[in-house]
mmCIF file of C-alpha atoms in Angstrom:
data_model
loop_
_atom_site.group_PDB
_atom_site.id
_atom_site.type_symbol
_atom_site.label_atom_id
_atom_site.label_comp_id
_atom_site.label_asym_id
_atom_site.label_seq_id
_atom_site.Cartn_x
_atom_site.Cartn_y
_atom_site.Cartn_z
ATOM 1 C CA UNK A 1 0.000 0.000 0.000
ATOM 2 C CA UNK A 2 1.275 3.424 -0.953
ATOM 3 C CA UNK A 3 1.144 4.927 2.549
ATOM 4 C CA UNK A 4 3.151 2.067 4.012
ATOM 5 C CA UNK A 5 5.787 2.429 1.277
ATOM 6 C CA UNK A 6 6.336 6.066 2.299
ATOM 7 C CA UNK A 7 6.583 5.114 5.991
ATOM 8 C CA UNK A 8 9.056 2.335 5.123
ATOM 9 C CA UNK A 9 11.276 4.825 3.261
ATOM 10 C CA UNK A 10 11.217 7.237 6.215
ATOM 11 C CA UNK A 11 11.984 4.348 8.572
ATOM 12 C CA UNK A 12 14.947 3.361 6.420
ATOM 13 C CA UNK A 13 16.307 6.934 6.576
ATOM 14 C CA UNK A 14 15.809 6.913 10.361
ATOM 15 C CA UNK A 15 17.798 3.678 10.728
ATOM 16 C CA UNK A 16 20.596 5.005 8.535
ATOM 17 C CA UNK A 17 20.883 8.590 9.755
ATOM 18 C CA UNK A 18 19.760 8.442 13.378
ATOM 19 C CA UNK A 19 20.642 4.871 14.335
ATOM 20 C CA UNK A 20 23.798 4.780 12.218
ATOM 21 C CA UNK A 21 23.209 1.247 10.908
ATOM 22 C CA UNK A 22 25.483 -0.204 8.236
ATOM 23 C CA UNK A 23 24.229 -1.099 4.761
ATOM 24 C CA UNK A 24 24.130 -4.819 5.609
ATOM 25 C CA UNK A 25 22.097 -4.207 8.779
ATOM 26 C CA UNK A 26 19.781 -1.837 6.915
ATOM 27 C CA UNK A 27 19.132 -4.422 4.219
ATOM 28 C CA UNK A 28 18.325 -7.075 6.830
ATOM 29 C CA UNK A 29 15.863 -4.772 8.645
ATOM 30 C CA UNK A 30 14.125 -3.790 5.421
ATOM 31 C CA UNK A 31 13.864 -7.381 4.174
ATOM 32 C CA UNK A 32 12.144 -8.351 7.421
ATOM 33 C CA UNK A 33 9.856 -5.318 7.209
ATOM 34 C CA UNK A 34 8.924 -6.313 3.652
ATOM 35 C CA UNK A 35 7.761 -9.692 4.972
ATOM 36 C CA UNK A 36 5.511 -7.998 7.537
ATOM 37 C CA UNK A 37 4.040 -5.473 5.083
ATOM 38 C CA UNK A 38 3.391 -8.178 2.479
ATOM 39 C CA UNK A 39 1.496 -10.205 5.093
ATOM 40 C CA UNK A 40 -0.563 -7.229 6.287
ATOM 41 C CA UNK A 41 -1.387 -6.121 2.747
ATOM 42 C CA UNK A 42 -2.560 -9.665 2.016
ATOM 43 C CA UNK A 43 -4.950 -9.252 4.936
ATOM 44 C CA UNK A 44 -6.103 -5.897 3.563
ATOM 45 C CA UNK A 45 -4.488 -3.907 6.403
ATOM 46 C CA UNK A 46 -2.042 -1.042 6.700
ATOM 47 C CA UNK A 47 0.874 -1.165 9.143
ATOM 48 C CA UNK A 48 -0.658 1.487 11.395
ATOM 49 C CA UNK A 49 -3.928 -0.506 11.694
ATOM 50 C CA UNK A 50 -2.262 -3.762 12.785
ATOM 51 C CA UNK A 51 -3.332 -5.212 16.133
ATOM 52 C CA UNK A 52 -1.508 -7.545 18.489
ATOM 53 C CA UNK A 53 -3.604 -10.402 17.085
ATOM 54 C CA UNK A 54 -2.526 -9.537 13.524
ATOM 55 C CA UNK A 55 1.128 -9.610 14.546
ATOM 56 C CA UNK A 56 0.699 -12.904 16.426
ATOM 57 C CA UNK A 57 -0.798 -14.421 13.274
ATOM 58 C CA UNK A 58 2.134 -13.028 11.254
ATOM 59 C CA UNK A 59 4.552 -14.608 13.716
ATOM 60 C CA UNK A 60 2.765 -17.958 13.368
ATOM 61 C CA UNK A 61 3.002 -17.839 9.567
ATOM 62 C CA UNK A 62 6.814 -17.526 9.791
ATOM 63 C CA UNK A 63 6.985 -20.992 11.350
ATOM 64 C CA UNK A 64 4.454 -22.333 8.842
ATOM 65 C CA UNK A 65 6.672 -21.401 5.905
ATOM 66 C CA UNK A 66 9.713 -23.075 7.464
ATOM 67 C CA UNK A 67 11.609 -20.144 8.981
ATOM 68 C CA UNK A 68 13.654 -21.365 11.959
ATOM 69 C CA UNK A 69 13.231 -20.089 15.547
ATOM 70 C CA UNK A 70 16.330 -17.871 15.527
ATOM 71 C CA UNK A 71 15.349 -16.198 12.277
ATOM 72 C CA UNK A 72 11.784 -15.819 13.585
ATOM 73 C CA UNK A 73 13.143 -14.118 16.709
ATOM 74 C CA UNK A 74 15.236 -11.738 14.584
ATOM 75 C CA UNK A 75 12.241 -10.833 12.407
ATOM 76 C CA UNK A 76 10.012 -10.219 15.447
ATOM 77 C CA UNK A 77 12.745 -8.035 16.957
ATOM 78 C CA UNK A 78 12.712 -5.995 13.731
ATOM 79 C CA UNK A 79 8.908 -5.714 13.901
ATOM 80 C CA UNK A 80 9.178 -4.318 17.431
ATOM 81 C CA UNK A 81 11.791 -1.781 16.275
ATOM 82 C CA UNK A 82 9.504 -0.677 13.419
ATOM 83 C CA UNK A 83 6.511 -0.115 15.699
ATOM 84 C CA UNK A 84 8.658 1.754 18.230
ATOM 85 C CA UNK A 85 9.562 4.085 15.368
ATOM 86 C CA UNK A 86 5.878 4.376 14.371
ATOM 87 C CA UNK A 87 5.073 5.399 17.952
ATOM 88 C CA UNK A 88 7.963 7.855 18.191
ATOM 89 C CA UNK A 89 7.010 9.530 14.908
ATOM 90 C CA UNK A 90 3.339 9.803 15.836
ATOM 91 C CA UNK A 91 1.861 7.411 13.282
ATOM 92 C CA UNK A 92 0.255 5.429 16.130
ATOM 93 C CA UNK A 93 -0.414 6.113 19.802
ATOM 94 C CA UNK A 94 -0.287 2.545 21.139
ATOM 95 C CA UNK A 95 2.455 0.052 20.308
ATOM 96 C CA UNK A 96 0.830 -3.287 19.347
ATOM 97 C CA UNK A 97 4.113 -5.185 19.904
ATOM 98 C CA UNK A 98 4.287 -4.528 23.663
ATOM 99 C CA UNK A 99 2.807 -7.956 24.432
ATOM 100 C CA UNK A 100 4.124 -9.711 21.332
ATOM 101 C CA UNK A 101 6.166 -12.751 22.334
ATOM 102 C CA UNK A 102 9.247 -14.048 20.562
ATOM 103 C CA UNK A 103 9.492 -17.754 19.715
ATOM 104 C CA UNK A 104 11.195 -19.884 22.339
ATOM 105 C CA UNK A 105 14.756 -20.587 21.294
ATOM 106 C CA UNK A 106 16.373 -23.936 22.030
ATOM 107 C CA UNK A 107 19.162 -23.576 24.573
ATOM 108 C CA UNK A 108 22.428 -23.721 22.739
ATOM 109 C CA UNK A 109 25.719 -22.745 24.295
ATOM 110 C CA UNK A 110 28.456 -22.234 21.707
ATOM 111 C CA UNK A 111 31.680 -24.163 22.056
ATOM 112 C CA UNK A 112 34.315 -22.559 24.269
ATOM 113 C CA UNK A 113 38.078 -22.996 24.196
ATOM 114 C CA UNK A 114 40.135 -22.953 27.377
ATOM 115 C CA UNK A 115 43.389 -20.996 27.469
ATOM 116 C CA UNK A 116 45.209 -24.340 27.127
ATOM 117 C CA UNK A 117 43.265 -25.153 23.962
ATOM 118 C CA UNK A 118 44.039 -21.704 22.514
ATOM 119 C CA UNK A 119 47.721 -22.449 23.174
ATOM 120 C CA UNK A 120 47.272 -25.822 21.439
ATOM 121 C CA UNK A 121 45.882 -24.011 18.378
ATOM 122 C CA UNK A 122 48.908 -21.727 18.301
ATOM 123 C CA UNK A 123 51.318 -24.630 18.853
ATOM 124 C CA UNK A 124 50.000 -26.208 15.635
ATOM 125 C CA UNK A 125 51.269 -23.225 13.614
ATOM 126 C CA UNK A 126 54.441 -23.661 11.571
ATOM 127 C CA UNK A 127 56.313 -20.449 12.300
ATOM 128 C CA UNK A 128 58.946 -21.199 9.674
ATOM 129 C CA UNK A 129 56.343 -20.309 7.022
ATOM 130 C CA UNK A 130 55.844 -16.644 6.161
ATOM 131 C CA UNK A 131 52.229 -16.641 7.421
ATOM 132 C CA UNK A 132 53.058 -18.323 10.750
ATOM 133 C CA UNK A 133 53.492 -15.146 12.795
ATOM 134 C CA UNK A 134 50.446 -13.587 11.118
ATOM 135 C CA UNK A 135 48.200 -16.517 12.000
ATOM 136 C CA UNK A 136 49.473 -16.675 15.563
ATOM 137 C CA UNK A 137 48.761 -12.946 15.928
ATOM 138 C CA UNK A 138 45.257 -13.403 14.475
ATOM 139 C CA UNK A 139 44.372 -16.111 17.013
ATOM 140 C CA UNK A 140 45.826 -14.114 19.902
ATOM 141 C CA UNK A 141 44.036 -10.880 18.930
ATOM 142 C CA UNK A 142 40.694 -12.683 18.533
ATOM 143 C CA UNK A 143 41.084 -14.319 21.948
ATOM 144 C CA UNK A 144 42.623 -11.287 23.663
ATOM 145 C CA UNK A 145 40.161 -8.674 22.360
ATOM 146 C CA UNK A 146 36.977 -10.662 21.619
ATOM 147 C CA UNK A 147 36.651 -9.159 18.137
ATOM 148 C CA UNK A 148 34.118 -10.246 15.552
ATOM 149 C CA UNK A 149 35.909 -11.727 12.543
ATOM 150 C CA UNK A 150 34.656 -8.831 10.375
ATOM 151 C CA UNK A 151 36.183 -6.389 12.883
ATOM 152 C CA UNK A 152 39.500 -8.230 12.678
ATOM 153 C CA UNK A 153 39.614 -8.263 8.861
ATOM 154 C CA UNK A 154 38.951 -4.497 8.843
ATOM 155 C CA UNK A 155 41.399 -3.667 11.639
ATOM 156 C CA UNK A 156 43.754 -0.843 10.585
ATOM 157 C CA UNK A 157 47.246 0.102 11.717
ATOM 158 C CA UNK A 158 45.834 3.554 12.448
ATOM 159 C CA UNK A 159 43.410 1.896 14.919
ATOM 160 C CA UNK A 160 46.228 0.480 17.062
ATOM 161 C CA UNK A 161 47.349 2.263 20.237
ATOM 162 C CA UNK A 162 49.756 -0.394 21.404
ATOM 163 C CA UNK A 163 51.722 1.872 23.774
ATOM 164 C CA UNK A 164 48.441 2.452 25.630
ATOM 165 C CA UNK A 165 47.383 -1.232 25.218
ATOM 166 C CA UNK A 166 44.171 -0.342 23.318
ATOM 167 C CA UNK A 167 42.746 -0.917 19.851
ATOM 168 C CA UNK A 168 39.947 1.111 18.286
ATOM 169 C CA UNK A 169 37.319 -1.138 16.732
ATOM 170 C CA UNK A 170 34.622 -0.239 14.217
ATOM 171 C CA UNK A 171 31.730 -2.534 15.102
ATOM 172 C CA UNK A 172 28.145 -3.099 13.984
ATOM 173 C CA UNK A 173 26.220 -0.005 12.983
ATOM 174 C CA UNK A 174 29.540 1.824 12.452
ATOM 175 C CA UNK A 175 29.865 2.196 16.236
ATOM 176 C CA UNK A 176 33.398 2.674 17.531
ATOM 177 C CA UNK A 177 34.709 1.248 20.791
ATOM 178 C CA UNK A 178 38.078 1.016 22.532
ATOM 179 C CA UNK A 179 39.130 -2.494 23.548
ATOM 180 C CA UNK A 180 42.120 -3.377 25.752
ATOM 181 C CA UNK A 181 44.747 -5.606 24.119
ATOM 182 C CA UNK A 182 46.999 -7.968 26.061
ATOM 183 C CA UNK A 183 50.783 -7.865 26.188
ATOM 184 C CA UNK A 184 50.847 -11.336 24.595
ATOM 185 C CA UNK A 185 48.818 -10.109 21.616
ATOM 186 C CA UNK A 186 51.071 -7.056 21.223
ATOM 187 C CA UNK A 187 54.121 -9.329 21.205
ATOM 188 C CA UNK A 188 52.555 -11.555 18.515
ATOM 189 C CA UNK A 189 51.739 -8.466 16.429
ATOM 190 C CA UNK A 190 55.317 -7.239 16.666
ATOM 191 C CA UNK A 191 56.571 -10.559 15.217
ATOM 192 C CA UNK A 192 54.022 -10.304 12.393
ATOM 193 C CA UNK A 193 54.971 -6.690 11.654
ATOM 194 C CA UNK A 194 58.562 -7.786 10.963
ATOM 195 C CA UNK A 195 57.289 -10.118 8.223
ATOM 196 C CA UNK A 196 54.725 -7.589 7.020
ATOM 197 C CA UNK A 197 57.371 -4.891 6.552
ATOM 198 C CA UNK A 198 59.036 -6.988 3.838
ATOM 199 C CA UNK A 199 55.841 -7.534 1.798
ATOM 200 C CA UNK A 200 54.725 -5.911 -1.431
ATOM 201 C CA UNK A 201 51.430 -4.340 -0.351
ATOM 202 C CA UNK A 202 48.712 -3.466 -2.859
ATOM 203 C CA UNK A 203 47.885 0.250 -3.203
ATOM 204 C CA UNK A 204 45.004 1.139 -0.902
ATOM 205 C CA UNK A 205 45.691 -1.820 1.415
ATOM 206 C CA UNK A 206 48.605 -0.282 3.315
ATOM 207 C CA UNK A 207 46.636 0.460 6.497
ATOM 208 C CA UNK A 208 45.175 -3.037 6.998
ATOM 209 C CA UNK A 209 46.838 -4.986 9.824
ATOM 210 C CA UNK A 210 46.413 -8.492 8.394
ATOM 211 C CA UNK A 211 47.287 -9.225 4.751
ATOM 212 C CA UNK A 212 47.418 -12.257 2.467
ATOM 213 C CA UNK A 213 50.460 -13.265 0.450
ATOM 214 C CA UNK A 214 49.332 -10.960 -2.404
ATOM 215 C CA UNK A 215 49.383 -7.933 -0.108
ATOM 216 C CA UNK A 216 45.606 -7.513 0.206
ATOM 217 C CA UNK A 217 43.539 -7.675 3.384
ATOM 218 C CA UNK A 218 42.154 -11.016 4.497
ATOM 219 C CA UNK A 219 38.570 -12.229 4.132
ATOM 220 C CA UNK A 220 36.387 -13.863 6.764
ATOM 221 C CA UNK A 221 36.492 -17.168 4.858
ATOM 222 C CA UNK A 222 40.299 -17.264 4.878
ATOM 223 C CA UNK A 223 40.362 -16.911 8.658
ATOM 224 C CA UNK A 224 37.636 -19.524 9.154
ATOM 225 C CA UNK A 225 39.531 -22.074 7.030
ATOM 226 C CA UNK A 226 42.805 -21.311 8.808
ATOM 227 C CA UNK A 227 41.374 -21.797 12.317
ATOM 228 C CA UNK A 228 39.625 -25.053 11.356
ATOM 229 C CA UNK A 229 42.891 -26.390 9.894
ATOM 230 C CA UNK A 230 44.833 -25.619 13.087
ATOM 231 C CA UNK A 231 42.091 -27.158 15.244
ATOM 232 C CA UNK A 232 42.409 -30.377 13.256
ATOM 233 C CA UNK A 233 46.218 -30.362 13.544
ATOM 234 C CA UNK A 234 45.971 -29.693 17.292
ATOM 235 C CA UNK A 235 43.565 -32.607 17.804
ATOM 236 C CA UNK A 236 40.753 -30.344 19.003
ATOM 237 C CA UNK A 237 37.495 -32.146 18.190
ATOM 238 C CA UNK A 238 35.151 -29.274 19.054
ATOM 239 C CA UNK A 239 33.394 -27.539 16.167
ATOM 240 C CA UNK A 240 35.068 -24.146 16.239
ATOM 241 C CA UNK A 241 35.278 -20.959 14.197
ATOM 242 C CA UNK A 242 36.623 -17.411 14.743
ATOM 243 C CA UNK A 243 33.384 -16.762 16.669
ATOM 244 C CA UNK A 244 34.452 -19.459 19.164
ATOM 245 C CA UNK A 245 37.427 -17.332 20.195
ATOM 246 C CA UNK A 246 35.118 -14.338 20.768
ATOM 247 C CA UNK A 247 32.865 -16.440 22.959
ATOM 248 C CA UNK A 248 35.881 -17.879 24.780
ATOM 249 C CA UNK A 249 37.063 -14.327 25.497
ATOM 250 C CA UNK A 250 33.684 -13.394 27.029
ATOM 251 C CA UNK A 251 33.448 -16.612 29.035
ATOM 252 C CA UNK A 252 36.989 -16.271 30.395
ATOM 253 C CA UNK A 253 36.213 -12.721 31.553
ATOM 254 C CA UNK A 254 32.952 -13.780 33.192
ATOM 255 C CA UNK A 255 34.530 -16.728 34.992
ATOM 256 C CA UNK A 256 37.372 -14.439 36.086
ATOM 257 C CA UNK A 257 34.851 -12.176 37.828
ATOM 258 C CA UNK A 258 34.447 -9.376 35.280
ATOM 259 C CA UNK A 259 31.270 -7.299 35.464
ATOM 260 C CA UNK A 260 28.703 -8.152 32.792
ATOM 261 C CA UNK A 261 28.422 -4.457 31.811
ATOM 262 C CA UNK A 262 32.173 -4.310 31.190
ATOM 263 C CA UNK A 263 31.969 -7.422 29.012
ATOM 264 C CA UNK A 264 29.045 -5.845 27.136
ATOM 265 C CA UNK A 265 31.133 -2.737 26.396
ATOM 266 C CA UNK A 266 34.144 -4.743 25.217
ATOM 267 C CA UNK A 267 32.040 -6.967 22.949
ATOM 268 C CA UNK A 268 30.193 -3.963 21.513
ATOM 269 C CA UNK A 269 26.725 -5.296 22.355
ATOM 270 C CA UNK A 270 23.970 -2.683 22.262
ATOM 271 C CA UNK A 271 21.834 -4.691 24.712
ATOM 272 C CA UNK A 272 22.938 -6.343 27.953
ATOM 273 C CA UNK A 273 20.491 -9.127 27.060
ATOM 274 C CA UNK A 274 22.715 -10.119 24.143
ATOM 275 C CA UNK A 275 25.676 -10.392 26.495
ATOM 276 C CA UNK A 276 23.691 -12.543 28.902
ATOM 277 C CA UNK A 277 22.948 -14.963 26.066
ATOM 278 C CA UNK A 278 26.534 -14.810 24.832
ATOM 279 C CA UNK A 279 28.065 -15.761 28.154
ATOM 280 C CA UNK A 280 27.302 -18.685 30.369
ATOM 281 C CA UNK A 281 28.116 -20.101 33.793
ATOM 282 C CA UNK A 282 28.468 -23.812 34.337
ATOM 283 C CA UNK A 283 25.138 -24.772 35.923
ATOM 284 C CA UNK A 284 26.608 -27.390 38.239
ATOM 285 C CA UNK A 285 29.119 -24.862 39.591
ATOM 286 C CA UNK A 286 26.335 -22.300 39.995
ATOM 287 C CA UNK A 287 24.169 -24.836 41.855
ATOM 288 C CA UNK A 288 26.968 -25.748 44.283
ATOM 289 C CA UNK A 289 27.716 -22.062 44.892
ATOM 290 C CA UNK A 290 24.057 -21.407 45.762
ATOM 291 C CA UNK A 291 23.823 -24.470 48.002
ATOM 292 C CA UNK A 292 27.003 -23.488 49.807
ATOM 293 C CA UNK A 293 26.533 -19.737 50.179
ATOM 294 C CA UNK A 294 22.826 -18.873 50.191
ATOM 295 C CA UNK A 295 21.663 -18.061 53.752
ATOM 296 C CA UNK A 296 18.628 -20.349 53.420
ATOM 297 C CA UNK A 297 20.941 -23.298 52.815
ATOM 298 C CA UNK A 298 23.458 -22.703 55.605
ATOM 299 C CA UNK A 299 23.311 -25.236 58.413
ATOM 300 C CA UNK A 300 22.835 -23.855 61.903
ATOM 301 C CA UNK A 301 25.999 -23.681 63.952
#
């Protein structure tokens, strides 16, 4: 419907200019919005006339057409964001998504590597090859800083403040954050920089930290393949990826006693809820801690 098309265009501008979302994020939001508008138009309704019942029926149709629970949850999250915008901009007075429930997600805790297993990964690297120091630095930076693989591939020399032990990271939605970097990671980078200084670097690629043998910056796929190869050589049977090192970073901080808000800031999560899902505490350890320390469980002296 023509009115909804105009609202969708304004919403897209809002996400880009006021929320600062990247092109990829924008496209994902608008694809999900298209699904909602197509459903409502099929029911003969405009977006501003939709009720909670309409949106519940829309949610149910997502499962009917084979969309998985995680994708359903993402789409419903986008629907909520759209109706918050509609409320803010005065198109509607009441938000119909306030009581809209997301699908229940199956509990799935990603694989985590211990510090010993990270060392095993690095021990599998042949440092006599030109890429050895680069790959060791990649693994250490991912584990030390908890970067997304896309953040690592786009990391620039001009983003490094190694004397201050910080790196500046450009995350989702073009949001910048400062992340501490460990002395071990800085040492690994210094070894890589010796090799890097002897390379022929392609014009325009000079500022990228990590390069391939042709002097261009790495892709996500290259790093995924590399980490899987080293896991196999190290005898690690867990299914791992660059994301595993990010999760291992968060888990190590949590188990070491770091505040969840600090972990949220370092990971670049907009919502603390995302961080709570991202991290986990061993349930048996948690149970024993409660049984031992909760005042209701203490035996009388």
